[in-house]
XYZ file of C-alpha atoms in Angstrom:
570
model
C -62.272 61.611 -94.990
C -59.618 61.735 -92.421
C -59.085 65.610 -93.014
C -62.515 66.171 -92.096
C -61.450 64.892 -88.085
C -58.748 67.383 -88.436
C -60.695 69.953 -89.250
C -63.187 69.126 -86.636
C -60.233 68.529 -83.821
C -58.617 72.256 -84.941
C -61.966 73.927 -84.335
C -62.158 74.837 -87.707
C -65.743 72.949 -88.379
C -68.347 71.974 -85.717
C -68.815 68.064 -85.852
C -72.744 68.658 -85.831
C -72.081 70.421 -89.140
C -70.659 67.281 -90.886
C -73.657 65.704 -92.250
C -75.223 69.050 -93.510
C -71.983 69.493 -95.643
C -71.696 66.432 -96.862
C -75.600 66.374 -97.441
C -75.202 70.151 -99.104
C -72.239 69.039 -101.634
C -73.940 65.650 -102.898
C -77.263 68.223 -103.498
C -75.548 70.631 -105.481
C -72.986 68.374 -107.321
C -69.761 69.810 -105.976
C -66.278 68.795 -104.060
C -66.181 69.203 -100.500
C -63.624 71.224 -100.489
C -65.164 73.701 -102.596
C -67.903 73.751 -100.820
C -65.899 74.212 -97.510
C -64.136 76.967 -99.225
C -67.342 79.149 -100.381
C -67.874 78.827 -96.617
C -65.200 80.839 -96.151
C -62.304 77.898 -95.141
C -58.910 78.457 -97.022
C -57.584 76.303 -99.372
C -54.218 76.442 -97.095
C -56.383 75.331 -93.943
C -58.142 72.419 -95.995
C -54.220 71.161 -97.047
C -52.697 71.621 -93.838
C -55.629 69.499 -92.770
C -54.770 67.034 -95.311
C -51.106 66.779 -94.932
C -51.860 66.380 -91.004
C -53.863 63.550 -91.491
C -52.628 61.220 -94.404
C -48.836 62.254 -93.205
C -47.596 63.774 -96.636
C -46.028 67.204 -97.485
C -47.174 70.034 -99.209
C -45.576 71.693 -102.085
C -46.292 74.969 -103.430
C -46.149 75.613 -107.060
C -46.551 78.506 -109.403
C -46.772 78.605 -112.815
C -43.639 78.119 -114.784
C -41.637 76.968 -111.869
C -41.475 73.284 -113.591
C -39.113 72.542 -116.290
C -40.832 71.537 -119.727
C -38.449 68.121 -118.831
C -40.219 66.839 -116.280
C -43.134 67.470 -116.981
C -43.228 65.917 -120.612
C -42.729 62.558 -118.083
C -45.884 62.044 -117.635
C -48.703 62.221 -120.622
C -51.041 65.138 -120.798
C -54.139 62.861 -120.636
C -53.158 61.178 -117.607
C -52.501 64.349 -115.712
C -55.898 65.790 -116.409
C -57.886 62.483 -115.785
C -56.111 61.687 -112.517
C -55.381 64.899 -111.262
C -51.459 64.537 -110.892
C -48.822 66.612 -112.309
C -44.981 66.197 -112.034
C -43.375 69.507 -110.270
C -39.662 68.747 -109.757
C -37.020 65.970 -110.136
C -34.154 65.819 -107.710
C -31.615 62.910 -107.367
C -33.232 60.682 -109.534
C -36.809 60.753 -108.151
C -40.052 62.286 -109.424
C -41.517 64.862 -107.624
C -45.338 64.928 -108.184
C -48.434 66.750 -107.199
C -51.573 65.227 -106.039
C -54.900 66.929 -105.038
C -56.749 64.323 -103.914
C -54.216 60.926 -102.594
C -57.220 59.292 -101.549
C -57.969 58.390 -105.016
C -56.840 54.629 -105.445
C -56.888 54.811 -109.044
C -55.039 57.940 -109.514
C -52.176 56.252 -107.324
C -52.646 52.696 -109.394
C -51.709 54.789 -112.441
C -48.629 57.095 -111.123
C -47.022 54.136 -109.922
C -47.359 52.466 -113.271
C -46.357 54.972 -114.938
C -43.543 56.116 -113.005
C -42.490 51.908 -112.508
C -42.183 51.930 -117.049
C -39.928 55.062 -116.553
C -38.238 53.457 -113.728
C -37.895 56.104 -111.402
C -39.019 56.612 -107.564
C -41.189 58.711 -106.603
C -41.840 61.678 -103.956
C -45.752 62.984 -103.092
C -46.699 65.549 -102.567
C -49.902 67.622 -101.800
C -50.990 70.664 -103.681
C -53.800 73.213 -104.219
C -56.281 72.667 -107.221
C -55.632 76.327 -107.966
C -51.555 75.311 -108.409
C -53.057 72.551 -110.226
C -55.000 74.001 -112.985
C -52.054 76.998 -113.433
C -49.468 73.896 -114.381
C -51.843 72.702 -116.750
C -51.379 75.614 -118.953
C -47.540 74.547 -119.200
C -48.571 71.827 -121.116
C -49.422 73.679 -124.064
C -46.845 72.018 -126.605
C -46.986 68.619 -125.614
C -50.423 68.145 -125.387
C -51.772 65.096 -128.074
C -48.546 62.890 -126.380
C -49.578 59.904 -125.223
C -47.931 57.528 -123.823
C -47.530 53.623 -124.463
C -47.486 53.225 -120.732
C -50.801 55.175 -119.961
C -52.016 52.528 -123.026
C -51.489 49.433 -121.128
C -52.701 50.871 -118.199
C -55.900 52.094 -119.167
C -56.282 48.371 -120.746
C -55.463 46.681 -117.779
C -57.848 49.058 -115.662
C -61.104 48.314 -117.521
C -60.742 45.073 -117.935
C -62.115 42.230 -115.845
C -60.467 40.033 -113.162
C -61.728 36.877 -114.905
C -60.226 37.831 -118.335
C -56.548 38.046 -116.289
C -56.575 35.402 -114.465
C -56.456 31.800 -114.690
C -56.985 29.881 -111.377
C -56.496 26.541 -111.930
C -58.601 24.396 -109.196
C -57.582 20.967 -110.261
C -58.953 19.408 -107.169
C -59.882 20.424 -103.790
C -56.282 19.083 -101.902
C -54.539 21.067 -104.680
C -53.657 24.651 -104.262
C -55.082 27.103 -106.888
C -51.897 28.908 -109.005
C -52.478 31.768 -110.725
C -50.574 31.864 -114.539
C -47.756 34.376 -114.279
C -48.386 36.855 -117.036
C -51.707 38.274 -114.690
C -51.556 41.741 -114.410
C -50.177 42.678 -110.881
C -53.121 44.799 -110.026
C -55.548 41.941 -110.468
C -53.626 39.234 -108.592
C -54.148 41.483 -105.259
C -57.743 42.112 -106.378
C -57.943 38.335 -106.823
C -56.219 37.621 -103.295
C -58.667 39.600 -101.655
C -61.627 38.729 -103.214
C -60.734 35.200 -102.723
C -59.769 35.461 -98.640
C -63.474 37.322 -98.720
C -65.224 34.416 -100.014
C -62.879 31.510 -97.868
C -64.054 33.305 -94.815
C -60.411 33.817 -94.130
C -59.925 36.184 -91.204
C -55.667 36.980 -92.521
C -53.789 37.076 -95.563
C -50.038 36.493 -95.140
C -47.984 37.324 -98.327
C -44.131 35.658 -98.611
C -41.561 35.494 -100.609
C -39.552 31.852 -100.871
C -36.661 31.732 -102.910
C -38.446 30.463 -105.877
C -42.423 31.792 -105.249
C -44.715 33.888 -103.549
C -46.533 31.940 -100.796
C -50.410 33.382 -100.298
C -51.689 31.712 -97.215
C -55.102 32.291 -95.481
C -55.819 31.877 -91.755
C -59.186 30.441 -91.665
C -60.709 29.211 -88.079
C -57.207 30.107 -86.908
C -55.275 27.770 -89.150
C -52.837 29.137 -91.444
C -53.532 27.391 -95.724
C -51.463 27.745 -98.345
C -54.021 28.983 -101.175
C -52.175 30.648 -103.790
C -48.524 30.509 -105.413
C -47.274 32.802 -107.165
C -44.149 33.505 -109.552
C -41.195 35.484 -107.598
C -40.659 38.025 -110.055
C -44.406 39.726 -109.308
C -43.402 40.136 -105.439
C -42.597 43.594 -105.437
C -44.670 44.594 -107.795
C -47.189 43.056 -105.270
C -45.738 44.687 -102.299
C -45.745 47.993 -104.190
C -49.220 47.843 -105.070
C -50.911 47.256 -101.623
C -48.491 49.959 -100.228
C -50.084 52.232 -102.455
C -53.488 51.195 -101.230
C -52.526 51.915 -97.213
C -50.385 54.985 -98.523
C -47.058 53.849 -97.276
C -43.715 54.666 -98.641
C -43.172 52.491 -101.904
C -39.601 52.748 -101.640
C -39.091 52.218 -97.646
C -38.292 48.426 -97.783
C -35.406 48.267 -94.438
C -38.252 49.008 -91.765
C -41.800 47.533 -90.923
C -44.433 49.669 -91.685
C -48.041 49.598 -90.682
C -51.071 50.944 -92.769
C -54.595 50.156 -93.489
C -57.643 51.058 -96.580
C -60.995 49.713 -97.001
C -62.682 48.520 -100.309
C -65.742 47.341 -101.261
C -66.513 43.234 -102.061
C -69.006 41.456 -102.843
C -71.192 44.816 -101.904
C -69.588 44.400 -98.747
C -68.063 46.949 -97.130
C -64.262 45.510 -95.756
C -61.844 46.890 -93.854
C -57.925 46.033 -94.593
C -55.138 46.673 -91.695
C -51.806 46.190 -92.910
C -48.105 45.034 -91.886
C -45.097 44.509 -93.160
C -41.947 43.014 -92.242
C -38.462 43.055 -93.903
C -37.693 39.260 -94.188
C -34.496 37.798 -96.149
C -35.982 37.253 -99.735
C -38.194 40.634 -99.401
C -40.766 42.054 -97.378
C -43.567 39.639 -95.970
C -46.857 41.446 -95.909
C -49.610 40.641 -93.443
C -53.324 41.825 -94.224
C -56.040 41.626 -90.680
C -59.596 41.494 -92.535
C -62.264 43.151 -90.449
C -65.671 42.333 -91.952
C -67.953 45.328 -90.494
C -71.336 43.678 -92.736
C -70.983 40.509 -90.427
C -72.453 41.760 -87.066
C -71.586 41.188 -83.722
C -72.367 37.919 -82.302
C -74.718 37.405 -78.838
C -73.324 36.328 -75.566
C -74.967 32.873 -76.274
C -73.657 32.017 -79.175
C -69.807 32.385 -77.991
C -69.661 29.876 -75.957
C -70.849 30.099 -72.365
C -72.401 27.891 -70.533
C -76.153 28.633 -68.927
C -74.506 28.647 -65.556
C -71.513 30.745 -67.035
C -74.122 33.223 -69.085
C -76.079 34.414 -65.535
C -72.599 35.437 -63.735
C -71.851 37.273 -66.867
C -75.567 39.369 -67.444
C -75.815 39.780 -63.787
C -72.142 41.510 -63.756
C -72.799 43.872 -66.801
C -76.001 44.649 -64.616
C -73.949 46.042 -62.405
C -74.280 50.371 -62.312
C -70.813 50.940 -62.181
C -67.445 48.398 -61.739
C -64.958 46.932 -63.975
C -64.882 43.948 -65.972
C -62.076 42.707 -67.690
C -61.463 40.348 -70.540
C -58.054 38.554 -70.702
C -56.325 36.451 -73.133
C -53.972 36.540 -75.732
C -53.745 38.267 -78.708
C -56.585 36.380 -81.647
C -58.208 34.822 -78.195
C -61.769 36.238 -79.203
C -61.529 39.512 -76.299
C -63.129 41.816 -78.651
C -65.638 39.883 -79.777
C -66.892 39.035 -76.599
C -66.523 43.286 -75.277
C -68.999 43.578 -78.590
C -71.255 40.758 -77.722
C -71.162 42.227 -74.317
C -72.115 45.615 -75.551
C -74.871 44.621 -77.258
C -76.755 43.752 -74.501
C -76.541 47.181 -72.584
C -79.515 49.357 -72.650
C -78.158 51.652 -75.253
C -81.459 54.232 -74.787
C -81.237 55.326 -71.161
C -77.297 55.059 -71.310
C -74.605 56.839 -73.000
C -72.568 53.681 -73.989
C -69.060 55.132 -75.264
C -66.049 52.857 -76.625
C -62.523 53.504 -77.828
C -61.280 50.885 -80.175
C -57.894 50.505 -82.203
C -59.449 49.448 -84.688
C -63.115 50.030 -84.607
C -64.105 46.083 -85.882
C -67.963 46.086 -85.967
C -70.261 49.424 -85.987
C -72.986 48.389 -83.150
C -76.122 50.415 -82.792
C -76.528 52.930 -80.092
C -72.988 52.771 -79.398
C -70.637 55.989 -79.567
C -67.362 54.420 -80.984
C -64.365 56.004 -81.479
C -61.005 55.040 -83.502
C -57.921 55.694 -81.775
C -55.315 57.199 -83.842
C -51.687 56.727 -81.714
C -49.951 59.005 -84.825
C -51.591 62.205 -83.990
C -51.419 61.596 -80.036
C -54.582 60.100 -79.565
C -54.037 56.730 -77.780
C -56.272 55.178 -75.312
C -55.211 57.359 -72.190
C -56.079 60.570 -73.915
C -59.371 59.129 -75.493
C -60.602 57.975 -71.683
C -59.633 61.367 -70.194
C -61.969 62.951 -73.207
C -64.663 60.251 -72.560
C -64.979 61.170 -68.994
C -65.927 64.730 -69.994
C -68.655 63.122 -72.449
C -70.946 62.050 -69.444
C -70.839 58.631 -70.458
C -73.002 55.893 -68.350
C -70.887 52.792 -70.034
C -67.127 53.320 -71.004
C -65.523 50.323 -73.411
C -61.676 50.674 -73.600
C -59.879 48.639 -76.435
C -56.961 47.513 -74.313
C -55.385 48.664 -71.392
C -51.620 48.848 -72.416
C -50.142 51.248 -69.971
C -50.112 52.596 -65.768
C -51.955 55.698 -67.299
C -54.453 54.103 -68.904
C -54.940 51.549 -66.150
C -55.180 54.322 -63.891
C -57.735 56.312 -65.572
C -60.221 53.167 -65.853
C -59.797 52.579 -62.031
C -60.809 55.489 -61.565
C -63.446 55.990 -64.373
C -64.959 52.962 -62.246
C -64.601 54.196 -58.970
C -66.381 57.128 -60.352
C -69.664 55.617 -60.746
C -69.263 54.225 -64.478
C -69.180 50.364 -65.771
C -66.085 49.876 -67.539
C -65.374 47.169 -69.947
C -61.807 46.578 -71.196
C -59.088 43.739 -72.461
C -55.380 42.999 -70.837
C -53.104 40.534 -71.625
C -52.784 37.809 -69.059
C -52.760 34.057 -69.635
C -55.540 33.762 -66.948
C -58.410 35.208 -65.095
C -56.458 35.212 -62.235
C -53.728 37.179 -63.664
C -55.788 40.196 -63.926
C -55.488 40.919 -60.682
C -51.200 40.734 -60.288
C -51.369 42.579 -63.665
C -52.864 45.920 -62.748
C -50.307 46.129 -59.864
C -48.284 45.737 -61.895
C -48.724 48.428 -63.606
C -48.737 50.109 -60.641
C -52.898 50.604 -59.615
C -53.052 50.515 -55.662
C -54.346 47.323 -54.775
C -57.111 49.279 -52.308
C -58.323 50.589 -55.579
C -59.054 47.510 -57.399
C -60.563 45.291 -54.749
C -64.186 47.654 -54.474
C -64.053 48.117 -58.449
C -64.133 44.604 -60.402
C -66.423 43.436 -60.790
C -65.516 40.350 -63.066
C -62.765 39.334 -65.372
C -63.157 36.579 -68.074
C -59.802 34.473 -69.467
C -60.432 32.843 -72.611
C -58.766 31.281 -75.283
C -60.667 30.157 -78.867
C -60.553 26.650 -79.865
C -61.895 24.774 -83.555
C -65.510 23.354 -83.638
C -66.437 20.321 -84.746
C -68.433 20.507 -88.151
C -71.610 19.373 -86.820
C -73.167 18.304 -89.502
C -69.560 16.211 -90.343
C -68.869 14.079 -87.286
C -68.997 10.541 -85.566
C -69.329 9.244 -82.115
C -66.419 7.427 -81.121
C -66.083 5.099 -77.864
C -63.055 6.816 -75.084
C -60.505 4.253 -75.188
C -58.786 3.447 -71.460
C -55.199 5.521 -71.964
C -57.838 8.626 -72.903
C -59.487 8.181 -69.959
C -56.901 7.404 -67.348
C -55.470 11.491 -68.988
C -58.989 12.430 -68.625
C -59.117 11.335 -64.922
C -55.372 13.035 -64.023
C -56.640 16.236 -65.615
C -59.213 15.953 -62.716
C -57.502 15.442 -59.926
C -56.539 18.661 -58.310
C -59.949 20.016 -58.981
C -62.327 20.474 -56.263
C -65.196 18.291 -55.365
C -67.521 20.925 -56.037
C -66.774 21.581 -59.856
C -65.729 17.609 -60.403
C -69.367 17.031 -59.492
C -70.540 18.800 -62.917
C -68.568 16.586 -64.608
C -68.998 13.566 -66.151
C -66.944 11.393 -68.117
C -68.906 9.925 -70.686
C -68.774 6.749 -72.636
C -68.453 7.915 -75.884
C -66.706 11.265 -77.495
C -67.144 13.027 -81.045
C -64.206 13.138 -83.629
C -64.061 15.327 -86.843
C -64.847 13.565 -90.005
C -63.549 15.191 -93.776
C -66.513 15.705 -96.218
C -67.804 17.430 -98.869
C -69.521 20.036 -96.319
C -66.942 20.432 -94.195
C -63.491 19.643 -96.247
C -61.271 19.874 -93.290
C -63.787 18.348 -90.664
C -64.188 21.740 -88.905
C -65.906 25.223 -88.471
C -66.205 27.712 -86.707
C -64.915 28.935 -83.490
C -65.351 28.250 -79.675
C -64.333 30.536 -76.825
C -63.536 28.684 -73.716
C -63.938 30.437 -70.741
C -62.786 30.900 -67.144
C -64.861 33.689 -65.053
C -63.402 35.446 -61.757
C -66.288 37.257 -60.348
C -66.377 39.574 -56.631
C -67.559 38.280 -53.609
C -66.327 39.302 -50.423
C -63.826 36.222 -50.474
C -62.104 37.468 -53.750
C -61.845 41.204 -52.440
C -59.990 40.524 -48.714
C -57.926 38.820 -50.835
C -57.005 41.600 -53.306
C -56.749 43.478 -50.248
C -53.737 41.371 -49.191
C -51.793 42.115 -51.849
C -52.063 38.745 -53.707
C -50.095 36.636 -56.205
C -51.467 34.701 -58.942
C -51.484 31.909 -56.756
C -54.006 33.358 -54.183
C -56.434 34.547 -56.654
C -56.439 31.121 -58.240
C -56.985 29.668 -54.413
C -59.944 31.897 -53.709
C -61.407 31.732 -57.494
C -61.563 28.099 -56.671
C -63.578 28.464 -53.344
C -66.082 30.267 -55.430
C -66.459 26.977 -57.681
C -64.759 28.453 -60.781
C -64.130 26.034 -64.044
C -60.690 26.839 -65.547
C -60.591 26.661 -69.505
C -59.424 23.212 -69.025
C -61.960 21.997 -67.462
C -64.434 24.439 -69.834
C -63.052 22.953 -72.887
C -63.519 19.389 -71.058
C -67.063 19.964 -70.921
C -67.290 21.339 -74.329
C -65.621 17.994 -75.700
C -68.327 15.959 -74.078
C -70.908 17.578 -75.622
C -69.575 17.230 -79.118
C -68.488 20.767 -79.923
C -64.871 20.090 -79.997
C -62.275 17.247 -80.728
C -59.833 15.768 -78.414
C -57.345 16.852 -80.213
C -58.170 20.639 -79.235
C -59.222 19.527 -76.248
C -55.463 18.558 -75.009
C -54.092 21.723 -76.715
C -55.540 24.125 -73.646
């Protein structure tokens, strides 16, 4: 409950006292907020809280102050089993009360209702004690239920399967989904199904004559689902309601996020949309917490790559970077990273946006831009936590550049991502940003540039000879690299290509990070202390006997873990 951090943030509630509240109200079958009331919090403290933190206004509402008009809108039975009431209409929308807007369902049905009426609608929060005195106003029209509450109670118990009709006529032919399917259950059916397809996005968008569904699996974007164009909004509506965004705001991106539960997995769901020219495209990032976080071994390095990165995160204090861009695998390999530390003897702290994967031992922390809590005001309050190990989502700014400079200089290891398209652009990065360059060259340690290519099924491939055109490419890829790293490689006889089968339908899975790793020797910091470009990084990384990605994903391909194809994509 986000009101809960509020409360905790306003020094209104010790954060030690969380669990004994929580523990306390499940005991003796009561709200939290009653129970944080009997302890002597105000029910104006606990809404201020709530209006602070979910971003919606409060109204307050005595009884008699509604017309009998508006609120005959809305049925008596709905209003006292989802805990809304109507208090005002102005200018054609419908003002109504809600005391908890965390409740999915209650939302659900005040948008369905309010969509049959065909009104907008404004919310608002108010007090359970303003909530019961409005009930008494409905003396009179009590017994009047609506059709619409009907339907909606119908379309609320019953099953997804009973709705829907997913045709799978054969496995190179998209599923579609009959067009009388209750809106509600054709997002529950989009999500469900990008669960089970291991699909890591959901992009919804509207053509001129359907709605596209496609899911990014291994980083390829499928069409899986099409759907008629006259549920799109209805669509759109219904998963703004989930991330609480405004239903009628349709001009403007907007950015918003809720979690459910699937397949008794608990899943996270970030949201975007995006104002396109047939109506708003809607993007959906699914964070899987229930998967775990992956070991340095299995993303991807090689034995001699593995040692450079355990000895660095060895290291008492320093900076090591991970670069790439955005969907290049950084934050998996910060977890994987993190995972290794010695979690016991060290106070390992991290600031995420968003928090991805819980790991044991670890003290993470979501960072909430919003409420002025981005990643330069998180580090300053991390440094204050005595942490031993600081992990910093992504270093976006000068400030927060600075502050992990010096958090490293300070005797802490400090893990972070930047954008750069290299290792070597680390380095040219952070001055830009303005960090001395006599402040970098004693703290990294290391930086890693990696990018994520497809896998070959391996239990779905075949050996195929390297024809002379592929090697003559091969060869020219090879010829400005030095002697030393040419020597580890070998051009083989023979290369794997993906094959289509029943196991693997489109001849691939998984993911591969390929890697490039800048680590310090004495070489790399004169350098730094020169002021260097790109260029000279790259010159000295090279000394040190450095593979680039290239020549990474080169190695990778010989092995059989990747195709050509993504081979000449790096």
């Amino acid at each position: 409950m986000l009101f809960l951090e509020v409360l905790v943030k306003n020094g209104v509630i010790e954060e030690g006292e969380l669990s004994k509240l929580f523990n306390r109200a499940r005991k003796e079958n009561v709200s939290l907020e009653k129970l944080l009331i009997s302890e002597g919090i105000s029910e104006e403290t606990i809404l201020q809280a709530k209006s602070e933190s979910l971003n919606i206004p409060i109204k307050k509402i005595s009884k008699g102050q509604v017309p009998f008009d508006v609120l005959r809108k809305v049925p008596e039975e709905a209003v006292v089993h989802y805990r809304f009431i109507p208090v005002g209409m102005s200018d054609g929308v419908l003002e109504m009360g809600i005391i908890d807007p965390d409740n999915i369902e209650a939302r659900e049905a005040m948008q369905f209702i309010t969509s049959r009426m065909n009104v907008a609608i404004k919310l608002f929060l108010i007090s359970e004690a303003d909530f019961e005195s409005l009930l008494v106003d409905y003396k009179g029209i009590g017994g009047e239920v609506s059709k619409a509450l009907g339907d909606l109670e119908t379309a609320l118990v019953e099953t997804i399967e009973d709705d829907m009709d997913i045709k799978k006529e054969s496995s190179n032919k998209m599923p579609t989904i009959v067009e009388d399917a209750p809106v509600t259950k054709i997002v529950a059916v989009i999500l469900r199904h990008a669960i089970a397809g291991r699909a890591s996005d959901i992009h919804i968008e509207a053509t001129p004559k359907k709605v596209k569904v496609r899911f990014r699996v291994d980083g390829t974007l499928y069409t899986s689902i099409l759907l008629p164009i006259n549920v799109h909004e209805a669509i759109v509506s219904r998963i703004k309601i989930l991330c609480n965004m405004k239903i009628d705001e349709k001009r403007k991106p907007q950015d918003g996020r809720f979690n459910a539960r699937i397949e008794n997995r608990e899943i996270d769901f970030r949201v975007s949309t995006f104002p396109s020219v047939f109506g708003e495209k809607v993007m959906i990032r699914i964070l899987d917490k229930e998967k775990g976080v992956k070991s340095l071994s299995e993303l991807g390095f090689s034995a001699e790559q593995l040692d450079i990165v355990n000895k660095a995160i060895d290291k008492p204090y320093g900076l090591i970077l991970i670069t790439g861009p955005t969907g290049s695998g950084k934050t998996t390999s910060l977890y994987a990273m993190l995972k290794e530390l010695d979690k016991e003897e060290n106070n390992v702290v991290s600031l995420e946006d968003p928090v991805e994967y819980i790991i044991e031992g670890v003290n993470q922390s979501q960072v909430r831009p919003e409420i002025g809590y981005d990643f330069a005001n998180g580090l300053r309050s991390i440094l204050r936590q005595d942490p031993d190990m600081i992990m910093v989502g992504e270093i976006r700014d000068k400030e927060t550049a600075a502050l992990a400079i010096h958090a490293a200089l300070t005797g802490h290891l400090v893990f972070a991502t930047l954008h750069t398209n290299s290792a070597a652009g680390a380095v040219s990065r952070l001055i830009d940003m303005g960090v001395d360059h006599f402040l970098i060259a004693p703290t990294l340690v290391m930086v890693i540039g990696q990018r994520l290519v497809k896998g070959l099924c391996q239990d779905s491939r075949k050996e195929v000879p390297i024809s002379p055109a592929i090697k003559n490419i091969l060869m020219r890829h090879l010829e400005d690299t030095p002697e030393e790293v040419k020597n580890k490689i070998k051009i083989p006889d023979n290369i794997y290509e993906s094959v289509i089968s029943p196991v693997c339908p489109r001849g691939i899975r998984g993911r591969f990070g390929v890697f490039e790793i800048l680590y310090k020797t004495s070489g790399l910091e004169t350098a730094i202390l020169e002021r260097p470009t790109e260029q000279d990084i790259m010159k000295e990384a090279r000394k040190q006997g450095m593979f680039t990605m290239k020549e990474d994903g080169m190695i990778k391909m010989f092995n059989g873990l990747i195709s050509l194809e993504e081979y000449l994509k790096l």
